[in-house]
């Protein structure tokens, strides 16, 4: 009897590639979320105090900048 030749493709099968695509999308989402959170942290860190000063300067009594920056 002659041996039969297999016609299966070597490498990734169709089932494996779907799992790989899902994992890839999951990794992409995780990477994007991490990048976004890092940027949001930096923006919040450097933008909070100026935001408070701007809101304070636009309030009704219009305090001078020195009064806004003083701790008293």
Short mmCIF file of N, CA, C and O in Angstrom, two decimals:
data_model
loop_
_atom_site.label_atom_id
_atom_site.label_comp_id
_atom_site.label_asym_id
_atom_site.label_seq_id
_atom_site.Cartn_x
_atom_site.Cartn_y
_atom_site.Cartn_z
N UNK A 1 0.83 -1.18 0.00
CA UNK A 1 0.00 0.00 0.00
C UNK A 1 0.87 1.25 0.00
O UNK A 1 1.83 1.33 0.75
N UNK A 2 0.51 2.18 -0.80
CA UNK A 2 1.27 3.42 -0.88
C UNK A 2 0.82 4.35 0.23
O UNK A 2 -0.33 4.34 0.67
N UNK A 3 1.73 5.15 0.70
CA UNK A 3 1.36 6.11 1.74
C UNK A 3 0.57 7.26 1.12
O UNK A 3 0.79 7.63 -0.02
N UNK A 4 -0.34 7.77 1.86
CA UNK A 4 -1.18 8.87 1.38
C UNK A 4 -0.52 10.21 1.68
O UNK A 4 0.06 10.42 2.73
N UNK A 5 -0.66 11.13 0.80
CA UNK A 5 -0.09 12.46 0.96
C UNK A 5 -1.15 13.34 1.61
O UNK A 5 -2.29 13.37 1.17
N UNK A 6 -0.76 14.03 2.63
CA UNK A 6 -1.70 14.91 3.33
C UNK A 6 -1.76 16.26 2.61
O UNK A 6 -0.73 16.81 2.22
N UNK A 7 -2.96 16.78 2.45
CA UNK A 7 -3.14 18.07 1.78
C UNK A 7 -3.35 19.20 2.78
O UNK A 7 -3.73 20.30 2.40
N UNK A 8 -3.11 18.93 4.03
CA UNK A 8 -3.27 19.97 5.05
C UNK A 8 -2.20 21.03 4.88
O UNK A 8 -1.05 20.73 4.58
N UNK A 9 -2.59 22.26 5.06
CA UNK A 9 -1.63 23.36 4.98
C UNK A 9 -0.83 23.42 6.25
O UNK A 9 -1.35 23.24 7.35
N UNK A 10 0.45 23.64 6.10
CA UNK A 10 1.30 23.77 7.27
C UNK A 10 1.15 25.17 7.85
O UNK A 10 0.83 26.11 7.15
N UNK A 11 1.41 25.30 9.10
CA UNK A 11 1.30 26.61 9.73
C UNK A 11 0.02 26.72 10.53
O UNK A 11 -0.48 25.76 11.08
N UNK A 12 -0.53 27.91 10.55
CA UNK A 12 -1.72 28.19 11.35
C UNK A 12 -2.96 27.62 10.66
O UNK A 12 -3.12 27.75 9.46
N UNK A 13 -3.81 27.02 11.44
CA UNK A 13 -5.08 26.55 10.88
C UNK A 13 -6.11 27.67 10.98
O UNK A 13 -5.87 28.71 11.60
N UNK A 14 -7.27 27.47 10.38
CA UNK A 14 -8.29 28.52 10.39
C UNK A 14 -8.80 28.78 11.80
O UNK A 14 -9.12 29.89 12.16
N UNK A 15 -8.86 27.74 12.62
CA UNK A 15 -9.32 27.94 14.00
C UNK A 15 -8.30 28.74 14.80
O UNK A 15 -8.64 29.63 15.55
N UNK A 16 -7.04 28.42 14.60
CA UNK A 16 -5.99 29.12 15.33
C UNK A 16 -5.87 30.58 14.93
O UNK A 16 -5.60 31.44 15.74
N UNK A 17 -6.09 30.87 13.65
CA UNK A 17 -5.95 32.25 13.20
C UNK A 17 -7.05 33.13 13.78
O UNK A 17 -6.85 34.29 14.07
N UNK A 18 -8.26 32.56 13.94
CA UNK A 18 -9.34 33.33 14.54
C UNK A 18 -9.01 33.66 15.99
O UNK A 18 -9.19 34.80 16.43
N UNK A 19 -8.49 32.69 16.72
CA UNK A 19 -8.10 32.95 18.10
C UNK A 19 -6.97 33.98 18.16
O UNK A 19 -6.92 34.82 19.03
N UNK A 20 -6.06 33.90 17.20
CA UNK A 20 -4.96 34.85 17.15
C UNK A 20 -5.47 36.25 16.86
O UNK A 20 -5.01 37.23 17.45
N UNK A 21 -6.44 36.37 15.94
CA UNK A 21 -7.01 37.68 15.64
C UNK A 21 -7.71 38.27 16.85
O UNK A 21 -7.59 39.45 17.14
N UNK A 22 -8.45 37.44 17.57
CA UNK A 22 -9.13 37.92 18.77
C UNK A 22 -8.12 38.35 19.83
O UNK A 22 -8.27 39.36 20.47
N UNK A 23 -7.08 37.56 19.99
CA UNK A 23 -6.06 37.91 20.97
C UNK A 23 -5.35 39.17 20.52
O UNK A 23 -5.03 40.03 21.33
N UNK A 24 -5.12 39.31 19.26
CA UNK A 24 -4.46 40.49 18.74
C UNK A 24 -5.31 41.73 18.98
O UNK A 24 -4.80 42.77 19.38
N UNK A 25 -6.61 41.62 18.74
CA UNK A 25 -7.50 42.75 19.00
C UNK A 25 -7.54 43.06 20.49
O UNK A 25 -7.57 44.22 20.90
N UNK A 26 -7.51 42.02 21.31
CA UNK A 26 -7.50 42.22 22.76
C UNK A 26 -6.22 42.92 23.20
O UNK A 26 -6.25 43.83 24.02
N UNK A 27 -5.10 42.47 22.64
CA UNK A 27 -3.84 43.11 22.99
C UNK A 27 -3.80 44.56 22.50
O UNK A 27 -3.28 45.43 23.18
N UNK A 28 -4.36 44.79 21.31
CA UNK A 28 -4.41 46.15 20.77
C UNK A 28 -5.24 47.04 21.67
O UNK A 28 -4.86 48.17 21.97
N UNK A 29 -6.39 46.54 22.13
CA UNK A 29 -7.26 47.31 23.02
C UNK A 29 -6.55 47.60 24.34
O UNK A 29 -6.62 48.71 24.85
N UNK A 30 -5.85 46.61 24.87
CA UNK A 30 -5.13 46.80 26.13
C UNK A 30 -4.03 47.84 25.97
O UNK A 30 -3.84 48.71 26.82
N UNK A 31 -3.30 47.75 24.84
CA UNK A 31 -2.23 48.72 24.59
C UNK A 31 -2.80 50.13 24.43
O UNK A 31 -2.24 51.09 24.97
N UNK A 32 -3.89 50.27 23.70
CA UNK A 32 -4.51 51.57 23.50
C UNK A 32 -5.02 52.15 24.82
O UNK A 32 -4.86 53.34 25.09
N UNK A 33 -5.63 51.30 25.64
CA UNK A 33 -6.15 51.76 26.94
C UNK A 33 -5.01 52.23 27.84
O UNK A 33 -5.11 53.27 28.49
N UNK A 34 -3.92 51.47 27.86
CA UNK A 34 -2.77 51.85 28.67
C UNK A 34 -2.19 53.18 28.20
O UNK A 34 -1.89 54.06 29.01
N UNK A 35 -2.05 53.35 26.88
CA UNK A 35 -1.53 54.60 26.32
C UNK A 35 -2.43 55.77 26.68
O UNK A 35 -1.96 56.84 27.09
N UNK A 36 -3.74 55.57 26.56
CA UNK A 36 -4.71 56.63 26.86
C UNK A 36 -4.66 57.02 28.34
O UNK A 36 -4.69 58.20 28.68
N UNK A 37 -4.58 56.03 29.20
CA UNK A 37 -4.55 56.33 30.64
C UNK A 37 -3.26 57.06 31.03
O UNK A 37 -3.28 57.96 31.87
N UNK A 38 -2.15 56.71 30.42
CA UNK A 38 -0.90 57.42 30.71
C UNK A 38 -0.99 58.87 30.28
O UNK A 38 -0.56 59.78 30.99
N UNK A 39 -1.55 59.11 29.09
CA UNK A 39 -1.70 60.49 28.61
C UNK A 39 -2.67 61.27 29.49
O UNK A 39 -2.43 62.44 29.80
N UNK A 40 -3.76 60.64 29.89
CA UNK A 40 -4.74 61.31 30.76
C UNK A 40 -4.12 61.66 32.11
O UNK A 40 -4.40 62.73 32.67
N UNK A 41 -3.27 60.79 32.62
CA UNK A 41 -2.61 61.05 33.90
C UNK A 41 -1.70 62.27 33.80
O UNK A 41 -1.70 63.13 34.69
N UNK A 42 -0.94 62.37 32.72
CA UNK A 42 -0.04 63.51 32.53
C UNK A 42 -0.83 64.80 32.35
O UNK A 42 -0.51 65.84 32.95
N UNK A 43 -1.89 64.74 31.55
CA UNK A 43 -2.71 65.93 31.32
C UNK A 43 -3.35 66.40 32.62
O UNK A 43 -3.37 67.60 32.92
N UNK A 44 -3.86 65.47 33.41
CA UNK A 44 -4.47 65.82 34.69
C UNK A 44 -3.43 66.39 35.65
O UNK A 44 -3.69 67.37 36.34
N UNK A 45 -2.24 65.78 35.66
CA UNK A 45 -1.20 66.21 36.57
C UNK A 45 -0.77 67.66 36.30
O UNK A 45 -0.62 68.46 37.23
N UNK A 46 -0.58 68.00 35.04
CA UNK A 46 -0.11 69.34 34.70
C UNK A 46 -1.22 70.34 34.40
O UNK A 46 -0.96 71.53 34.32
N UNK A 47 -2.44 69.89 34.26
CA UNK A 47 -3.51 70.79 33.89
C UNK A 47 -4.47 71.16 34.99
O UNK A 47 -5.26 72.09 34.84
N UNK A 48 -4.42 70.47 36.13
CA UNK A 48 -5.41 70.71 37.18
C UNK A 48 -5.26 72.09 37.82
O UNK A 48 -6.23 72.84 37.92
N UNK A 49 -4.06 72.43 38.27
CA UNK A 49 -3.83 73.73 38.93
C UNK A 49 -4.13 74.89 37.98
O UNK A 49 -4.85 75.83 38.37
N UNK A 50 -3.64 74.90 36.73
CA UNK A 50 -4.01 76.00 35.83
C UNK A 50 -5.52 76.08 35.60
O UNK A 50 -6.06 77.19 35.49
N UNK A 51 -6.20 74.95 35.55
CA UNK A 51 -7.64 74.95 35.38
C UNK A 51 -8.33 75.62 36.57
O UNK A 51 -9.24 76.44 36.41
N UNK A 52 -7.87 75.32 37.78
CA UNK A 52 -8.45 75.94 38.99
C UNK A 52 -8.20 77.44 38.97
O UNK A 52 -9.08 78.24 39.32
N UNK A 53 -7.00 77.87 38.56
CA UNK A 53 -6.69 79.31 38.51
C UNK A 53 -7.57 80.00 37.48
O UNK A 53 -8.12 81.09 37.74
N UNK A 54 -7.75 79.39 36.31
CA UNK A 54 -8.59 80.01 35.28
C UNK A 54 -10.03 80.10 35.74
O UNK A 54 -10.69 81.14 35.56
N UNK A 55 -10.54 79.06 36.37
CA UNK A 55 -11.92 79.11 36.88
C UNK A 55 -12.04 80.17 37.97
O UNK A 55 -13.02 80.92 38.02
N UNK A 56 -11.01 80.28 38.83
CA UNK A 56 -11.05 81.29 39.88
C UNK A 56 -10.99 82.70 39.32
O UNK A 56 -11.65 83.62 39.83
N UNK A 57 -10.25 82.90 38.25
CA UNK A 57 -10.16 84.24 37.65
C UNK A 57 -11.44 84.62 36.92
O UNK A 57 -11.73 85.80 36.75
N UNK A 58 -12.21 83.65 36.50
CA UNK A 58 -13.46 83.93 35.80
C UNK A 58 -14.67 83.95 36.74
O UNK A 58 -15.80 84.07 36.27
N UNK A 59 -14.42 83.87 38.03
CA UNK A 59 -15.54 83.92 38.98
C UNK A 59 -16.05 85.35 39.11
O UNK A 59 -15.43 86.30 38.65
N UNK A 60 -17.15 85.50 39.81
CA UNK A 60 -17.86 86.77 39.88
C UNK A 60 -17.07 87.90 40.54
O UNK A 60 -17.00 88.99 40.00
N UNK A 61 -16.45 87.74 41.72
CA UNK A 61 -15.75 88.89 42.33
C UNK A 61 -14.47 89.32 41.61
O UNK A 61 -13.93 90.36 41.91
N UNK A 62 -13.94 88.57 40.65
CA UNK A 62 -12.72 88.87 39.91
C UNK A 62 -11.53 89.18 40.83
O UNK A 62 -11.03 90.30 40.87
N UNK A 63 -11.05 88.16 41.55
CA UNK A 63 -9.90 88.39 42.43
C UNK A 63 -8.63 88.54 41.61
O UNK A 63 -8.52 88.02 40.51
N UNK A 64 -7.65 89.29 42.14
CA UNK A 64 -6.36 89.41 41.43
C UNK A 64 -5.60 88.08 41.47
O UNK A 64 -5.84 87.24 42.33
N UNK A 65 -4.68 87.91 40.55
CA UNK A 65 -3.92 86.68 40.46
C UNK A 65 -3.13 86.39 41.75
O UNK A 65 -3.04 85.25 42.19
N UNK A 66 -2.59 87.42 42.38
CA UNK A 66 -1.83 87.23 43.63
C UNK A 66 -2.72 86.67 44.73
O UNK A 66 -2.26 85.86 45.53
N UNK A 67 -3.97 87.07 44.77
CA UNK A 67 -4.88 86.54 45.78
C UNK A 67 -5.23 85.07 45.49
O UNK A 67 -5.39 84.27 46.41
N UNK A 68 -5.31 84.73 44.23
CA UNK A 68 -5.59 83.34 43.88
C UNK A 68 -4.42 82.41 44.22
O UNK A 68 -4.62 81.27 44.61
N UNK A 69 -3.20 82.92 44.06
CA UNK A 69 -2.02 82.08 44.29
C UNK A 69 -1.59 82.03 45.75
O UNK A 69 -0.82 81.16 46.11
N UNK A 70 -2.04 82.94 46.58
CA UNK A 70 -1.64 82.94 47.98
C UNK A 70 -2.38 81.84 48.75
O UNK A 70 -3.53 81.55 48.46
N UNK A 71 -1.72 81.21 49.71
CA UNK A 71 -2.37 80.11 50.46
C UNK A 71 -3.41 80.59 51.48
O UNK A 71 -4.15 79.79 52.01
N UNK A 72 -3.48 81.88 51.75
CA UNK A 72 -4.41 82.39 52.76
C UNK A 72 -5.75 82.66 52.21
O UNK A 72 -6.12 82.96 51.17
#
